[in-house]
Amino acid sequence: MNTTKIIFTLFCLMAMTFITSTSCSATKHDGGVLDYIQYRVTGGMSPYDREMWELKYDDDGKAILNIKGSSPGEVITKEVDPIVFEKVTEIAMRHKLYNARGFYKPTMMIHDAPSVSFYMRFDKKTSYSASGDIPKSIMDGIKEIGKYLRNEVLGDTKAYGHLEKLDGIPENSQWDDGHPDSPLYTYDGKGIDGIYENLANQYGLSNPQWHYTVYENNDKSAQYLVVEDYNSGFINALTRVDGKYAPNNPNIAGKLTEIMAGEYVNSKGDKYIITKDRMITISRNNRDIVSGFAFYEKDDMIYNAISMGSKYWMFNLTDKGINLYKNSWWDDKIKDFTNDGVKEELTLVKPASKDFGGRWPWVSERVINKGWLKLFPKRIMGYMSADMSARQGYKFNTIGMEKLREFFDALPWYKPTKEAFELIFNDTERLNKRLLESEIKYRSAEDDKPFCYE
């Protein structure tokens, strides 16, 4: 009897050992190299409470960190050392994040609670995920990884197009909105009220309720005084032009090279390259054909002609690119440039911007001003605003967007894949959308005759 009990006891112990061993092996990570890990907090009452970070390898094998910026919807992208994956793996293993078991049902329902999700993958095949009411043991590891990525890997890197909000307005500063007919605004004895008064008179605003905000751009090369009338919706961005901020000169002649720069093709397939600098250079099939200033000045007037010695090329901006007129010359009888009708119609296929594509990438790179917008009719400003969405693949599938869809469908880079809620805009883009809407609303029909636009 005792022998039977002993055998039975041994059998039970062996069975328990087997069960325990099987259970442990299910919660062990069998090895492999971490190649992707992501954490997201979306939804909820406040966009400032959301979090996101993602560590991955791109198509070129570079280690890339994507992480939420300080503004709602802002994402910072940074190439990092692959050793970051090793550190993240060490944290994940120490906290046994491989114990993640998919969806964890919340113990109570909370109205407007954010949605939380975690995912990591090894060798592009073995993966672990968690969502819902994730256990504290797993959340501790996720939070440690996020703290490491943000504090030690990201550092002080800012998102491209990020605008830092400044406290107060710099004293004795000069500001300009780049509008050819506007004076230089000076923060002097009248203070900000003097700027309010000038803007109200210039744009015919009655009973304005003014508000201002000062921003500094990502590389600290420019400051912007954003002035808004809450009563009418009018908004304007003035650029600080004194001291070290002078490089952001609002003069339209000095900025056209940046607007035009990129790769173009003509109807024959010849490739044109326009480079951006103080001067503008145009090459055809890798051979320079003209180089000079983007605008020609004569008798205190500015003309859209590129000067090269005694030769001139006139140009006009178009919906798709640029029209160039060769063999242009100055006619003293009409006091203007003329040409022999030889025209090259160029279509933009690749803008010079390294960070943004699309037709007008510069609306995502820096705050625009009246000087730049003077170049474009209201119709094109509508396309510029939509360009920020088109680059992300917005479908333009709602009523009233038919013309936008038709315009972007004709462009080779446009791939409609996303709905409106999937779009993410940086600070500069959000501000520029409002500035474009305001300019479209307040520009009169008489003023809607843009310089050098065809």
mmCIF file of N, CA, C and O in Angstrom, residues 58-127:
data_model
loop_
_atom_site.group_PDB
_atom_site.id
_atom_site.type_symbol
_atom_site.label_atom_id
_atom_site.label_comp_id
_atom_site.label_asym_id
_atom_site.label_seq_id
_atom_site.Cartn_x
_atom_site.Cartn_y
_atom_site.Cartn_z
ATOM 1 N N ASP A 58 14.358 50.460 -42.298
ATOM 2 C CA ASP A 58 13.679 50.840 -43.533
ATOM 3 C C ASP A 58 14.149 49.951 -44.682
ATOM 4 O O ASP A 58 14.915 48.989 -44.485
ATOM 5 N N ASP A 59 13.696 50.263 -45.899
ATOM 6 C CA ASP A 59 14.011 49.429 -47.065
ATOM 7 C C ASP A 59 15.500 49.414 -47.395
ATOM 8 O O ASP A 59 15.986 48.500 -48.066
ATOM 9 N N ASP A 60 16.231 50.434 -46.935
ATOM 10 C CA ASP A 60 17.672 50.498 -47.180
ATOM 11 C C ASP A 60 18.487 49.887 -46.042
ATOM 12 O O ASP A 60 19.727 49.965 -46.045
ATOM 13 N N GLY A 61 17.810 49.294 -45.058
ATOM 14 C CA GLY A 61 18.504 48.665 -43.955
ATOM 15 C C GLY A 61 18.934 49.621 -42.862
ATOM 16 O O GLY A 61 19.693 49.239 -41.958
ATOM 17 N N LYS A 62 18.459 50.873 -42.885
ATOM 18 C CA LYS A 62 18.816 51.845 -41.866
ATOM 19 C C LYS A 62 17.872 51.715 -40.662
ATOM 20 O O LYS A 62 16.674 51.474 -40.830
ATOM 21 N N ALA A 63 18.435 51.866 -39.474
ATOM 22 C CA ALA A 63 17.622 51.840 -38.255
ATOM 23 C C ALA A 63 16.937 53.190 -38.085
ATOM 24 O O ALA A 63 17.593 54.228 -38.057
ATOM 25 N N ILE A 64 15.618 53.182 -37.981
ATOM 26 C CA ILE A 64 14.824 54.407 -37.945
ATOM 27 C C ILE A 64 13.963 54.440 -36.684
ATOM 28 O O ILE A 64 13.286 53.467 -36.351
ATOM 29 N N LEU A 65 13.999 55.574 -36.007
ATOM 30 C CA LEU A 65 13.119 55.808 -34.867
ATOM 31 C C LEU A 65 12.061 56.820 -35.262
ATOM 32 O O LEU A 65 12.376 57.924 -35.696
ATOM 33 N N ASN A 66 10.798 56.457 -35.125
ATOM 34 C CA ASN A 66 9.675 57.383 -35.253
ATOM 35 C C ASN A 66 9.076 57.554 -33.857
ATOM 36 O O ASN A 66 8.785 56.557 -33.179
ATOM 37 N N ILE A 67 8.898 58.799 -33.439
ATOM 38 C CA ILE A 67 8.412 59.038 -32.082
ATOM 39 C C ILE A 67 7.567 60.306 -32.051
ATOM 40 O O ILE A 67 7.814 61.241 -32.819
ATOM 41 N N LYS A 68 6.564 60.332 -31.211
ATOM 42 C CA LYS A 68 5.652 61.477 -31.113
ATOM 43 C C LYS A 68 6.413 62.735 -30.709
ATOM 44 O O LYS A 68 7.267 62.706 -29.830
ATOM 45 N N GLY A 69 6.078 63.837 -31.385
ATOM 46 C CA GLY A 69 6.653 65.119 -31.045
ATOM 47 C C GLY A 69 5.846 65.820 -29.970
ATOM 48 O O GLY A 69 4.916 65.248 -29.383
ATOM 49 N N SER A 70 6.173 67.075 -29.730
ATOM 50 C CA SER A 70 5.526 67.817 -28.647
ATOM 51 C C SER A 70 4.187 68.420 -29.054
ATOM 52 O O SER A 70 3.442 68.905 -28.210
ATOM 53 N N SER A 71 3.862 68.414 -30.351
ATOM 54 C CA SER A 71 2.587 68.956 -30.822
ATOM 55 C C SER A 71 1.654 67.817 -31.213
ATOM 56 O O SER A 71 2.109 66.738 -31.597
ATOM 57 N N PRO A 72 0.331 68.038 -31.143
ATOM 58 C CA PRO A 72 -0.623 66.995 -31.527
ATOM 59 C C PRO A 72 -0.403 66.544 -32.969
ATOM 60 O O PRO A 72 -0.295 67.362 -33.879
ATOM 61 N N GLY A 73 -0.278 65.234 -33.180
ATOM 62 C CA GLY A 73 -0.110 64.704 -34.525
ATOM 63 C C GLY A 73 1.302 64.782 -35.060
ATOM 64 O O GLY A 73 1.574 64.284 -36.160
ATOM 65 N N GLU A 74 2.231 65.388 -34.327
ATOM 66 C CA GLU A 74 3.591 65.566 -34.819
ATOM 67 C C GLU A 74 4.420 64.306 -34.583
ATOM 68 O O GLU A 74 4.393 63.726 -33.499
ATOM 69 N N VAL A 75 5.161 63.876 -35.606
ATOM 70 C CA VAL A 75 6.015 62.698 -35.519
ATOM 71 C C VAL A 75 7.445 63.086 -35.877
ATOM 72 O O VAL A 75 7.692 63.713 -36.905
ATOM 73 N N ILE A 76 8.402 62.727 -35.026
ATOM 74 C CA ILE A 76 9.819 62.989 -35.276
ATOM 75 C C ILE A 76 10.440 61.715 -35.839
ATOM 76 O O ILE A 76 10.260 60.627 -35.286
ATOM 77 N N THR A 77 11.148 61.842 -36.943
ATOM 78 C CA THR A 77 11.834 60.714 -37.562
ATOM 79 C C THR A 77 13.335 60.934 -37.479
ATOM 80 O O THR A 77 13.832 61.986 -37.860
ATOM 81 N N LYS A 78 14.064 59.919 -36.990
ATOM 82 C CA LYS A 78 15.505 60.051 -36.808
ATOM 83 C C LYS A 78 16.196 58.732 -37.124
ATOM 84 O O LYS A 78 15.773 57.674 -36.666
ATOM 85 N N GLU A 79 17.253 58.808 -37.933
ATOM 86 C CA GLU A 79 18.074 57.619 -38.163
ATOM 87 C C GLU A 79 18.955 57.394 -36.935
ATOM 88 O O GLU A 79 19.589 58.326 -36.444
ATOM 89 N N VAL A 80 19.003 56.162 -36.438
ATOM 90 C CA VAL A 80 19.733 55.866 -35.205
ATOM 91 C C VAL A 80 20.740 54.752 -35.446
ATOM 92 O O VAL A 80 20.697 54.031 -36.448
ATOM 93 N N ASP A 81 21.647 54.577 -34.488
ATOM 94 C CA ASP A 81 22.635 53.502 -34.539
ATOM 95 C C ASP A 81 21.923 52.162 -34.315
ATOM 96 O O ASP A 81 21.101 52.047 -33.396
ATOM 97 N N PRO A 82 22.217 51.133 -35.113
ATOM 98 C CA PRO A 82 21.571 49.821 -34.911
ATOM 99 C C PRO A 82 21.761 49.249 -33.521
ATOM 100 O O PRO A 82 20.994 48.368 -33.097
ATOM 101 N N ILE A 83 22.759 49.745 -32.774
ATOM 102 C CA ILE A 83 22.975 49.259 -31.416
ATOM 103 C C ILE A 83 21.775 49.555 -30.514
ATOM 104 O O ILE A 83 21.592 48.915 -29.468
ATOM 105 N N VAL A 84 20.943 50.512 -30.945
ATOM 106 C CA VAL A 84 19.728 50.832 -30.185
ATOM 107 C C VAL A 84 18.832 49.597 -30.092
ATOM 108 O O VAL A 84 18.184 49.356 -29.071
ATOM 109 N N PHE A 85 18.793 48.801 -31.155
ATOM 110 C CA PHE A 85 17.990 47.577 -31.137
ATOM 111 C C PHE A 85 18.472 46.625 -30.035
ATOM 112 O O PHE A 85 17.665 45.954 -29.387
ATOM 113 N N GLU A 86 19.799 46.556 -29.814
ATOM 114 C CA GLU A 86 20.352 45.679 -28.787
ATOM 115 C C GLU A 86 19.915 46.124 -27.398
ATOM 116 O O GLU A 86 19.550 45.299 -26.549
ATOM 117 N N LYS A 87 19.959 47.432 -27.149
ATOM 118 C CA LYS A 87 19.540 47.953 -25.850
ATOM 119 C C LYS A 87 18.052 47.708 -25.622
ATOM 120 O O LYS A 87 17.637 47.291 -24.522
ATOM 121 N N VAL A 88 17.240 47.932 -26.635
ATOM 122 C CA VAL A 88 15.799 47.714 -26.512
ATOM 123 C C VAL A 88 15.506 46.231 -26.279
ATOM 124 O O VAL A 88 14.633 45.874 -25.475
ATOM 125 N N THR A 89 16.259 45.362 -26.961
ATOM 126 C CA THR A 89 16.085 43.923 -26.753
ATOM 127 C C THR A 89 16.407 43.539 -25.315
ATOM 128 O O THR A 89 15.684 42.748 -24.686
ATOM 129 N N GLU A 90 17.462 44.112 -24.766
ATOM 130 C CA GLU A 90 17.856 43.822 -23.382
ATOM 131 C C GLU A 90 16.743 44.201 -22.411
ATOM 132 O O GLU A 90 16.405 43.441 -21.498
ATOM 133 N N ILE A 91 16.132 45.370 -22.620
ATOM 134 C CA ILE A 91 15.032 45.812 -21.748
ATOM 135 C C ILE A 91 13.830 44.889 -21.910
ATOM 136 O O ILE A 91 13.195 44.482 -20.922
ATOM 137 N N ALA A 92 13.520 44.531 -23.164
ATOM 138 C CA ALA A 92 12.358 43.675 -23.440
ATOM 139 C C ALA A 92 12.523 42.304 -22.791
ATOM 140 O O ALA A 92 11.572 41.747 -22.227
ATOM 141 N N MET A 93 13.729 41.747 -22.864
ATOM 142 C CA MET A 93 13.965 40.428 -22.264
ATOM 143 C C MET A 93 13.923 40.502 -20.734
ATOM 144 O O MET A 93 13.407 39.612 -20.061
ATOM 145 N N ARG A 94 14.499 41.557 -20.182
ATOM 146 C CA ARG A 94 14.538 41.695 -18.723
ATOM 147 C C ARG A 94 13.122 41.783 -18.140
ATOM 148 O O ARG A 94 12.848 41.262 -17.051
ATOM 149 N N HIS A 95 12.218 42.458 -18.876
ATOM 150 C CA HIS A 95 10.833 42.591 -18.402
ATOM 151 C C HIS A 95 9.927 41.489 -18.965
ATOM 152 O O HIS A 95 8.710 41.522 -18.744
ATOM 153 N N LYS A 96 10.526 40.553 -19.689
ATOM 154 C CA LYS A 96 9.782 39.415 -20.250
ATOM 155 C C LYS A 96 8.568 39.869 -21.061
ATOM 156 O O LYS A 96 7.442 39.396 -20.858
ATOM 157 N N LEU A 97 8.811 40.797 -21.972
ATOM 158 C CA LEU A 97 7.704 41.287 -22.804
ATOM 159 C C LEU A 97 7.191 40.218 -23.755
ATOM 160 O O LEU A 97 6.125 40.383 -24.360
ATOM 161 N N TYR A 98 7.935 39.117 -23.885
ATOM 162 C CA TYR A 98 7.449 37.998 -24.694
ATOM 163 C C TYR A 98 6.272 37.300 -24.018
ATOM 164 O O TYR A 98 5.666 36.391 -24.571
ATOM 165 N N ASN A 99 5.946 37.705 -22.770
ATOM 166 C CA ASN A 99 4.748 37.178 -22.105
ATOM 167 C C ASN A 99 3.472 37.849 -22.590
ATOM 168 O O ASN A 99 2.375 37.488 -22.150
ATOM 169 N N ALA A 100 3.605 38.859 -23.443
ATOM 170 C CA ALA A 100 2.421 39.568 -23.959
ATOM 171 C C ALA A 100 1.495 38.587 -24.656
ATOM 172 O O ALA A 100 1.931 37.791 -25.497
ATOM 173 N N ARG A 101 0.235 38.651 -24.317
ATOM 174 C CA ARG A 101 -0.727 37.669 -24.823
ATOM 175 C C ARG A 101 -1.936 38.318 -25.494
ATOM 176 O O ARG A 101 -3.082 38.057 -25.155
ATOM 177 N N GLY A 102 -1.702 39.242 -26.414
ATOM 178 C CA GLY A 102 -2.794 39.800 -27.200
ATOM 179 C C GLY A 102 -3.676 40.751 -26.415
ATOM 180 O O GLY A 102 -3.207 41.574 -25.632
ATOM 181 N N PHE A 103 -4.988 40.617 -26.560
ATOM 182 C CA PHE A 103 -5.927 41.556 -25.958
ATOM 183 C C PHE A 103 -6.213 41.187 -24.510
ATOM 184 O O PHE A 103 -6.523 40.036 -24.191
ATOM 185 N N TYR A 104 -6.107 42.213 -23.631
ATOM 186 C CA TYR A 104 -6.442 42.040 -22.226
ATOM 187 C C TYR A 104 -7.731 42.810 -21.950
ATOM 188 O O TYR A 104 -7.754 44.039 -22.053
ATOM 189 N N LYS A 105 -8.767 42.106 -21.603
ATOM 190 C CA LYS A 105 -10.073 42.726 -21.400
ATOM 191 C C LYS A 105 -10.045 43.621 -20.173
ATOM 192 O O LYS A 105 -9.620 43.207 -19.094
ATOM 193 N N PRO A 106 -10.480 44.887 -20.319
ATOM 194 C CA PRO A 106 -10.499 45.810 -19.168
ATOM 195 C C PRO A 106 -11.455 45.326 -18.088
ATOM 196 O O PRO A 106 -12.493 44.719 -18.373
ATOM 197 N N THR A 107 -11.090 45.594 -16.826
ATOM 198 C CA THR A 107 -11.956 45.205 -15.712
ATOM 199 C C THR A 107 -13.143 46.151 -15.567
ATOM 200 O O THR A 107 -14.141 45.813 -14.946
ATOM 201 N N MET A 108 -13.014 47.369 -16.129
ATOM 202 C CA MET A 108 -14.135 48.309 -16.113
ATOM 203 C C MET A 108 -14.086 49.145 -17.390
ATOM 204 O O MET A 108 -13.028 49.320 -17.992
ATOM 205 N N MET A 109 -15.231 49.636 -17.807
ATOM 206 C CA MET A 109 -15.322 50.455 -19.012
ATOM 207 C C MET A 109 -15.203 51.925 -18.635
ATOM 208 O O MET A 109 -15.888 52.392 -17.727
ATOM 209 N N ILE A 110 -14.301 52.654 -19.318
ATOM 210 C CA ILE A 110 -14.094 54.076 -19.070
ATOM 211 C C ILE A 110 -14.462 54.850 -20.329
ATOM 212 O O ILE A 110 -13.952 54.557 -21.429
ATOM 213 N N HIS A 111 -15.337 55.834 -20.186
ATOM 214 C CA HIS A 111 -15.803 56.614 -21.328
ATOM 215 C C HIS A 111 -14.651 57.428 -21.931
ATOM 216 O O HIS A 111 -13.883 58.073 -21.216
ATOM 217 N N ASP A 112 -14.497 57.377 -23.270
ATOM 218 C CA ASP A 112 -13.465 58.125 -23.993
ATOM 219 C C ASP A 112 -12.046 57.768 -23.548
ATOM 220 O O ASP A 112 -11.136 58.594 -23.580
ATOM 221 N N ALA A 113 -11.853 56.530 -23.101
ATOM 222 C CA ALA A 113 -10.509 56.094 -22.714
ATOM 223 C C ALA A 113 -9.663 55.894 -23.972
ATOM 224 O O ALA A 113 -10.172 55.502 -25.026
ATOM 225 N N PRO A 114 -8.351 56.169 -23.897
ATOM 226 C CA PRO A 114 -7.487 55.973 -25.061
ATOM 227 C C PRO A 114 -7.293 54.488 -25.370
ATOM 228 O O PRO A 114 -7.489 53.626 -24.509
ATOM 229 N N SER A 115 -6.911 54.196 -26.608
ATOM 230 C CA SER A 115 -6.639 52.826 -27.034
ATOM 231 C C SER A 115 -5.133 52.594 -26.988
ATOM 232 O O SER A 115 -4.351 53.373 -27.534
ATOM 233 N N VAL A 116 -4.708 51.500 -26.319
ATOM 234 C CA VAL A 116 -3.288 51.214 -26.112
ATOM 235 C C VAL A 116 -2.922 49.927 -26.842
ATOM 236 O O VAL A 116 -3.640 48.925 -26.746
ATOM 237 N N SER A 117 -1.798 49.935 -27.569
ATOM 238 C CA SER A 117 -1.363 48.728 -28.274
ATOM 239 C C SER A 117 0.158 48.640 -28.290
ATOM 240 O O SER A 117 0.855 49.655 -28.345
ATOM 241 N N PHE A 118 0.667 47.407 -28.232
ATOM 242 C CA PHE A 118 2.106 47.132 -28.252
ATOM 243 C C PHE A 118 2.360 45.957 -29.187
ATOM 244 O O PHE A 118 1.572 45.005 -29.241
ATOM 245 N N TYR A 119 3.491 46.009 -29.914
ATOM 246 C CA TYR A 119 3.816 44.924 -30.846
ATOM 247 C C TYR A 119 5.331 44.858 -31.018
ATOM 248 O O TYR A 119 5.997 45.896 -31.152
ATOM 249 N N MET A 120 5.906 43.658 -30.980
ATOM 250 C CA MET A 120 7.323 43.497 -31.310
ATOM 251 C C MET A 120 7.509 42.220 -32.117
ATOM 252 O O MET A 120 6.750 41.249 -31.961
ATOM 253 N N ARG A 121 8.550 42.230 -32.972
ATOM 254 C CA ARG A 121 8.748 41.119 -33.902
ATOM 255 C C ARG A 121 10.236 40.768 -33.969
ATOM 256 O O ARG A 121 11.108 41.641 -33.956
ATOM 257 N N PHE A 122 10.499 39.461 -34.085
ATOM 258 C CA PHE A 122 11.869 38.970 -34.211
ATOM 259 C C PHE A 122 12.021 38.216 -35.520
ATOM 260 O O PHE A 122 11.165 37.390 -35.881
ATOM 261 N N ASP A 123 13.105 38.475 -36.231
ATOM 262 C CA ASP A 123 13.417 37.772 -37.482
ATOM 263 C C ASP A 123 12.264 37.793 -38.477
ATOM 264 O O ASP A 123 12.091 36.855 -39.271
ATOM 265 N N LYS A 124 11.463 38.860 -38.418
ATOM 266 C CA LYS A 124 10.346 39.058 -39.343
ATOM 267 C C LYS A 124 9.324 37.919 -39.327
ATOM 268 O O LYS A 124 8.594 37.710 -40.294
ATOM 269 N N LYS A 125 9.284 37.149 -38.208
ATOM 270 C CA LYS A 125 8.307 36.055 -38.156
ATOM 271 C C LYS A 125 7.696 35.861 -36.762
ATOM 272 O O LYS A 125 6.479 35.795 -36.611
ATOM 273 N N THR A 126 8.518 35.789 -35.734
ATOM 274 C CA THR A 126 7.995 35.576 -34.388
ATOM 275 C C THR A 126 7.594 36.914 -33.782
ATOM 276 O O THR A 126 8.418 37.832 -33.690
ATOM 277 N N SER A 127 6.348 37.041 -33.373
ATOM 278 C CA SER A 127 5.875 38.329 -32.868
ATOM 279 C C SER A 127 5.073 38.156 -31.587
ATOM 280 O O SER A 127 4.526 37.084 -31.311
#
